[in-house]
Amino acid sequence: MNYLFNEKNKLAFTQTIESQFFDVEKAYWDAGSDSRNLCVDLLQRCKYEAHPWLGYAYALYGRILLAFDENIKALTWLQKGYKSVEKNKDIEHLPFTMLWLGVALERNSKYILAIETWVKTIDLALELTQLEYGVEAYLNASMVYYHLGQYENADILMRNGLKLAESIHSNKLIAKSGIFLMEGLLLSERYDAALALLTRIEPYALAHGDMTWLVQICNGYAISYWKNANNELAVFYYEAALAIAKHYKMMWGYCITAINYGEGLQGNNQLGDIFPILLSAKKILKDINHNDLDARLNYLLYQAYREYGDYAAALSVLRAYERQTIRHITDEIGEKGVRLNLNRLDKARSLLIRTHIKFEKLAGWVVPGVSLQHLRQFRLRCESADFSDRVIELTFDLLIDSVIEQRISILLNDYCALSDLWVFVPPYRYIIYPKESSFILMDFAQSLSFVLCH
C-alpha cells in the first residue's frame, strides 16, 4: 500500500502522527462512520514513515472492524498487529493489542485460544502496571464461560472482575464489568439480582459518559422489569433507550432495543404498537450487516405482519428468517462440534483466579489523581535508582479517608514538579521521588507539609 500524496493526504501529513492516532480513537468512540477510512490513512502513513507504532495502528484497525462485525478480517489484522508490535518492541501497546486479539479470537469461536490470550494479557498488564487492560481481559474471559454454559465459574470470575474494577477506581470498568455481570444474570433468569446490580453500576456508567452502555443498562432494567410483570416501567426504559440511541445515532443500540422491546410485546400480540420502530430497525440492519439481530427481527416482523393481516409480507420475512435459522444452526453445530479441551479451560480458569490476588495487591497502590502510567514510571525510576538518590516519605498520624486522599492527591499534583514522582502507600504514607537527587529535600518536605496541613 503506497502512501499517495493527494490533497487529502497532504493535509493529513501536516498533522503530527500522534494527532492522527487521536482522531482515529475519537472516531471509534464516537461510533463515527468514517473511522475505518481514518484508520486506513493512518496505516498508510505509518508504513510510509516506517513508524514503530505500525502494529498499534493495525490493532486499532482490527478493533474498528470488530465494531462492524467484520470478524474474520479483524482477526487477520489483529494477528498482524500483534506480530508487528512484538517485532518493533512496542511494549506500551502490547497489552492493548493482545486484549483485542483475544476478542477477535472469541468472535471467531476460538474460545480456548481467546482465554489463553487474555491470561497472557493479564500477566503483561500486571507487569507493566496497565491494570485497565488486565481487568478488561479478565472480564472478557469470564464472559466466555457464560457462553459455554459454565455459569457457576463465570459468576465467580465476573464478580471478581467487578471487585477489581472497583479497586482501581475506574468508572469505565465498573460500568463495563457490571454490564457483563448483568448479562449473565439475565441469562440465568435472576432478574431481582440484575435490578440490584443495575442500581449499583448506573452512576458509574453516567460518570464515564459512554451512551452505548447507558442504552444497555436501560435494556437491562426493561428486561428485568418485564420479567417481574412491571410492564409500565419496562416500557419506560425501552422508550428511554430508543430515545438515547436515536439521539446519539447509535445504530446497534437502536436495533437491539427495538428487538428486545418487540420480544417483550410479542406474547401479548402488541407488536403493532411498535411496528414503525421495527421497520426502522430493519432499514438500519441492512447497513450494519448483523445477521443474528436480523434473524430475530425478521421473526418479530413476521408476527407483526400477521397481526396486521398482511400475510404475503409475513410469508416473505418468514422465509428469510428460516434461511437465516438454518444457517445459524449450521454455524452453531460447527462451533460446538469443535471439541473443547476442558483441561485447558480449567487451567485457564485457575490462572484467572490466581491473577485476581495479584491484582488486589497491586491495585492497593492506585489512588485518585494518579495515572497507571505514572505508577509505572515510579516503579521504573526505583528500579534504576542510583545509590546516592534520596526520597521523601510523609507519614500521617491518622488513617487517610477517601476525601482527604483525594485532596492530598490534588495538592501533590499541583505542588510537585512535572518530573517528580510520588505514590500513596495505604494506609497513611506518601513516598515522593524527586527528579533531581541534589534537590534540597528538607526544604521541599517542609514546604509540602505546610501545604498539606493548611
CSV table of N, CA and C in Angstrom, one decimal, residues 96-167:
chain,number,residue,atom,x,y,z
A,96,PHE,N,-2.8,-3.7,24.9
A,96,PHE,CA,-4.0,-3.3,24.1
A,96,PHE,C,-4.2,-4.3,23.0
A,97,THR,N,-3.1,-4.6,22.3
A,97,THR,CA,-3.2,-5.4,21.1
A,97,THR,C,-3.6,-6.9,21.5
A,98,MET,N,-3.0,-7.4,22.5
A,98,MET,CA,-3.4,-8.7,23.0
A,98,MET,C,-4.8,-8.8,23.5
A,99,LEU,N,-5.3,-7.8,24.1
A,99,LEU,CA,-6.7,-7.7,24.6
A,99,LEU,C,-7.6,-7.9,23.4
A,100,TRP,N,-7.4,-7.1,22.4
A,100,TRP,CA,-8.4,-7.1,21.2
A,100,TRP,C,-8.1,-8.3,20.3
A,101,LEU,N,-6.9,-8.9,20.3
A,101,LEU,CA,-6.7,-10.1,19.6
A,101,LEU,C,-7.5,-11.2,20.3
A,102,GLY,N,-7.6,-11.2,21.6
A,102,GLY,CA,-8.5,-12.2,22.3
A,102,GLY,C,-9.9,-12.0,21.9
A,103,VAL,N,-10.4,-10.8,21.8
A,103,VAL,CA,-11.8,-10.5,21.4
A,103,VAL,C,-12.0,-11.1,20.0
A,104,ALA,N,-11.1,-10.8,19.1
A,104,ALA,CA,-11.2,-11.4,17.7
A,104,ALA,C,-11.3,-12.9,17.7
A,105,LEU,N,-10.4,-13.5,18.5
A,105,LEU,CA,-10.4,-15.0,18.6
A,105,LEU,C,-11.8,-15.5,19.1
A,106,GLU,N,-12.3,-14.8,20.1
A,106,GLU,CA,-13.6,-15.2,20.7
A,106,GLU,C,-14.7,-15.1,19.7
A,107,ARG,N,-14.7,-13.9,18.9
A,107,ARG,CA,-15.7,-13.7,17.9
A,107,ARG,C,-15.7,-14.7,16.8
A,108,ASN,N,-14.5,-15.3,16.6
A,108,ASN,CA,-14.4,-16.4,15.6
A,108,ASN,C,-14.4,-17.8,16.2
A,109,SER,N,-15.0,-17.9,17.4
A,109,SER,CA,-15.3,-19.1,18.1
A,109,SER,C,-14.1,-19.9,18.5
A,110,LYS,N,-12.9,-19.2,18.6
A,110,LYS,CA,-11.7,-19.8,19.1
A,110,LYS,C,-11.6,-19.5,20.6
A,111,TYR,N,-12.5,-20.2,21.4
A,111,TYR,CA,-12.7,-19.8,22.8
A,111,TYR,C,-11.5,-20.0,23.6
A,112,ILE,N,-10.9,-21.2,23.5
A,112,ILE,CA,-9.7,-21.6,24.4
A,112,ILE,C,-8.6,-20.6,24.1
A,113,LEU,N,-8.3,-20.4,22.8
A,113,LEU,CA,-7.2,-19.5,22.4
A,113,LEU,C,-7.4,-18.1,22.9
A,114,ALA,N,-8.7,-17.7,22.9
A,114,ALA,CA,-9.1,-16.4,23.4
A,114,ALA,C,-8.8,-16.2,24.8
A,115,ILE,N,-9.2,-17.2,25.6
A,115,ILE,CA,-9.0,-17.1,27.1
A,115,ILE,C,-7.5,-17.2,27.4
A,116,GLU,N,-6.7,-18.0,26.7
A,116,GLU,CA,-5.3,-18.1,27.0
A,116,GLU,C,-4.6,-16.8,26.6
A,117,THR,N,-5.1,-16.2,25.5
A,117,THR,CA,-4.5,-14.9,25.1
A,117,THR,C,-4.8,-13.8,26.2
A,118,TRP,N,-6.0,-13.9,26.8
A,118,TRP,CA,-6.4,-12.9,27.8
A,118,TRP,C,-5.6,-13.2,29.1
A,119,VAL,N,-5.3,-14.4,29.4
A,119,VAL,CA,-4.5,-14.7,30.6
A,119,VAL,C,-3.1,-14.1,30.4
A,120,LYS,N,-2.5,-14.2,29.2
A,120,LYS,CA,-1.2,-13.6,28.9
A,120,LYS,C,-1.3,-12.1,29.0
A,121,THR,N,-2.4,-11.5,28.5
A,121,THR,CA,-2.7,-10.1,28.6
A,121,THR,C,-2.7,-9.6,30.1
A,122,ILE,N,-3.3,-10.4,30.9
A,122,ILE,CA,-3.4,-10.0,32.3
A,122,ILE,C,-2.0,-10.0,33.0
A,123,ASP,N,-1.2,-11.1,32.7
A,123,ASP,CA,0.2,-11.1,33.2
A,123,ASP,C,1.0,-9.9,32.8
A,124,LEU,N,0.9,-9.6,31.5
A,124,LEU,CA,1.6,-8.4,31.0
A,124,LEU,C,1.1,-7.1,31.6
A,125,ALA,N,-0.2,-7.0,31.7
A,125,ALA,CA,-0.8,-5.8,32.2
A,125,ALA,C,-0.3,-5.6,33.7
A,126,LEU,N,-0.2,-6.6,34.4
A,126,LEU,CA,0.3,-6.5,35.8
A,126,LEU,C,1.8,-6.1,35.8
A,127,GLU,N,2.5,-6.7,34.9
A,127,GLU,CA,4.0,-6.4,34.8
A,127,GLU,C,4.2,-4.9,34.5
A,128,LEU,N,3.4,-4.4,33.5
A,128,LEU,CA,3.5,-3.0,33.1
A,128,LEU,C,2.7,-2.0,33.9
A,129,THR,N,1.9,-2.5,34.8
A,129,THR,CA,1.0,-1.7,35.6
A,129,THR,C,0.0,-1.0,34.7
A,130,GLN,N,-0.4,-1.6,33.7
A,130,GLN,CA,-1.5,-1.2,32.8
A,130,GLN,C,-2.8,-1.9,33.2
A,131,LEU,N,-3.3,-1.7,34.4
A,131,LEU,CA,-4.3,-2.5,35.0
A,131,LEU,C,-5.6,-2.5,34.3
A,132,GLU,N,-5.9,-1.4,33.6
A,132,GLU,CA,-7.2,-1.3,32.9
A,132,GLU,C,-7.3,-2.5,31.9
A,133,TYR,N,-6.2,-2.7,31.1
A,133,TYR,CA,-6.3,-3.8,30.1
A,133,TYR,C,-6.4,-5.1,30.8
A,134,GLY,N,-5.7,-5.3,31.9
A,134,GLY,CA,-5.8,-6.5,32.6
A,134,GLY,C,-7.2,-6.8,33.1
A,135,VAL,N,-7.9,-5.8,33.7
A,135,VAL,CA,-9.3,-6.0,34.2
A,135,VAL,C,-10.2,-6.3,33.0
A,136,GLU,N,-10.0,-5.6,31.9
A,136,GLU,CA,-10.9,-5.8,30.8
A,136,GLU,C,-10.7,-7.2,30.2
A,137,ALA,N,-9.4,-7.7,30.1
A,137,ALA,CA,-9.2,-9.1,29.7
A,137,ALA,C,-9.9,-10.1,30.6
A,138,TYR,N,-9.8,-9.8,31.9
A,138,TYR,CA,-10.4,-10.7,32.9
A,138,TYR,C,-11.9,-10.8,32.7
A,139,LEU,N,-12.5,-9.6,32.4
A,139,LEU,CA,-14.0,-9.6,32.2
A,139,LEU,C,-14.4,-10.3,31.0
A,140,ASN,N,-13.6,-10.1,29.9
A,140,ASN,CA,-13.9,-10.8,28.6
A,140,ASN,C,-13.8,-12.3,28.8
A,141,ALA,N,-12.8,-12.7,29.5
A,141,ALA,CA,-12.6,-14.2,29.7
A,141,ALA,C,-13.7,-14.8,30.5
A,142,SER,N,-14.2,-14.1,31.5
A,142,SER,CA,-15.3,-14.6,32.3
A,142,SER,C,-16.6,-14.7,31.5
A,143,MET,N,-16.8,-13.8,30.6
A,143,MET,CA,-18.0,-13.8,29.8
A,143,MET,C,-18.0,-15.0,28.9
A,144,VAL,N,-16.9,-15.5,28.4
A,144,VAL,CA,-16.8,-16.7,27.6
A,144,VAL,C,-17.4,-17.9,28.3
A,145,TYR,N,-17.1,-18.0,29.6
A,145,TYR,CA,-17.6,-19.1,30.4
A,145,TYR,C,-19.1,-19.1,30.5
A,146,TYR,N,-19.7,-17.9,30.5
A,146,TYR,CA,-21.2,-17.8,30.4
A,146,TYR,C,-21.6,-18.5,29.1
A,147,HIS,N,-21.0,-18.1,28.0
A,147,HIS,CA,-21.5,-18.5,26.7
A,147,HIS,C,-21.2,-20.1,26.5
A,148,LEU,N,-20.3,-20.6,27.3
A,148,LEU,CA,-20.0,-22.0,27.2
A,148,LEU,C,-20.9,-22.8,28.2
A,149,GLY,N,-21.7,-22.1,28.9
A,149,GLY,CA,-22.6,-22.8,29.8
A,149,GLY,C,-22.1,-23.0,31.2
A,150,GLN,N,-20.9,-22.6,31.5
A,150,GLN,CA,-20.2,-22.8,32.8
A,150,GLN,C,-20.6,-21.6,33.7
A,151,TYR,N,-21.9,-21.5,34.1
A,151,TYR,CA,-22.4,-20.3,34.8
A,151,TYR,C,-21.8,-20.1,36.1
A,152,GLU,N,-21.6,-21.2,36.9
A,152,GLU,CA,-21.0,-21.0,38.2
A,152,GLU,C,-19.6,-20.4,38.2
A,153,ASN,N,-18.8,-21.0,37.3
A,153,ASN,CA,-17.4,-20.5,37.2
A,153,ASN,C,-17.5,-19.0,36.7
A,154,ALA,N,-18.3,-18.8,35.7
A,154,ALA,CA,-18.4,-17.4,35.1
A,154,ALA,C,-18.9,-16.4,36.2
A,155,ASP,N,-19.8,-16.8,37.0
A,155,ASP,CA,-20.3,-15.9,38.0
A,155,ASP,C,-19.2,-15.5,39.0
A,156,ILE,N,-18.4,-16.5,39.4
A,156,ILE,CA,-17.3,-16.2,40.3
A,156,ILE,C,-16.3,-15.2,39.7
A,157,LEU,N,-15.9,-15.5,38.4
A,157,LEU,CA,-15.0,-14.7,37.7
A,157,LEU,C,-15.5,-13.3,37.5
A,158,MET,N,-16.8,-13.2,37.1
A,158,MET,CA,-17.4,-11.9,36.8
A,158,MET,C,-17.5,-11.0,38.1
A,159,ARG,N,-17.8,-11.6,39.2
A,159,ARG,CA,-17.9,-10.8,40.5
A,159,ARG,C,-16.5,-10.4,40.9
A,160,ASN,N,-15.5,-11.2,40.7
A,160,ASN,CA,-14.1,-10.8,40.9
A,160,ASN,C,-13.7,-9.7,40.0
A,161,GLY,N,-14.2,-9.7,38.7
A,161,GLY,CA,-13.9,-8.6,37.8
A,161,GLY,C,-14.4,-7.3,38.3
A,162,LEU,N,-15.7,-7.3,38.8
A,162,LEU,CA,-16.3,-6.1,39.3
A,162,LEU,C,-15.5,-5.6,40.5
A,163,LYS,N,-15.0,-6.5,41.4
A,163,LYS,CA,-14.2,-6.0,42.5
A,163,LYS,C,-12.9,-5.4,42.1
A,164,LEU,N,-12.3,-6.0,41.1
A,164,LEU,CA,-11.1,-5.4,40.5
A,164,LEU,C,-11.3,-4.1,40.0
A,165,ALA,N,-12.4,-3.9,39.2
A,165,ALA,CA,-12.7,-2.6,38.6
A,165,ALA,C,-12.9,-1.6,39.7
A,166,GLU,N,-13.6,-1.9,40.8
A,166,GLU,CA,-13.8,-1.0,41.9
A,166,GLU,C,-12.5,-0.7,42.6
A,167,SER,N,-11.6,-1.7,42.7
A,167,SER,CA,-10.3,-1.4,43.4
A,167,SER,C,-9.4,-0.4,42.7
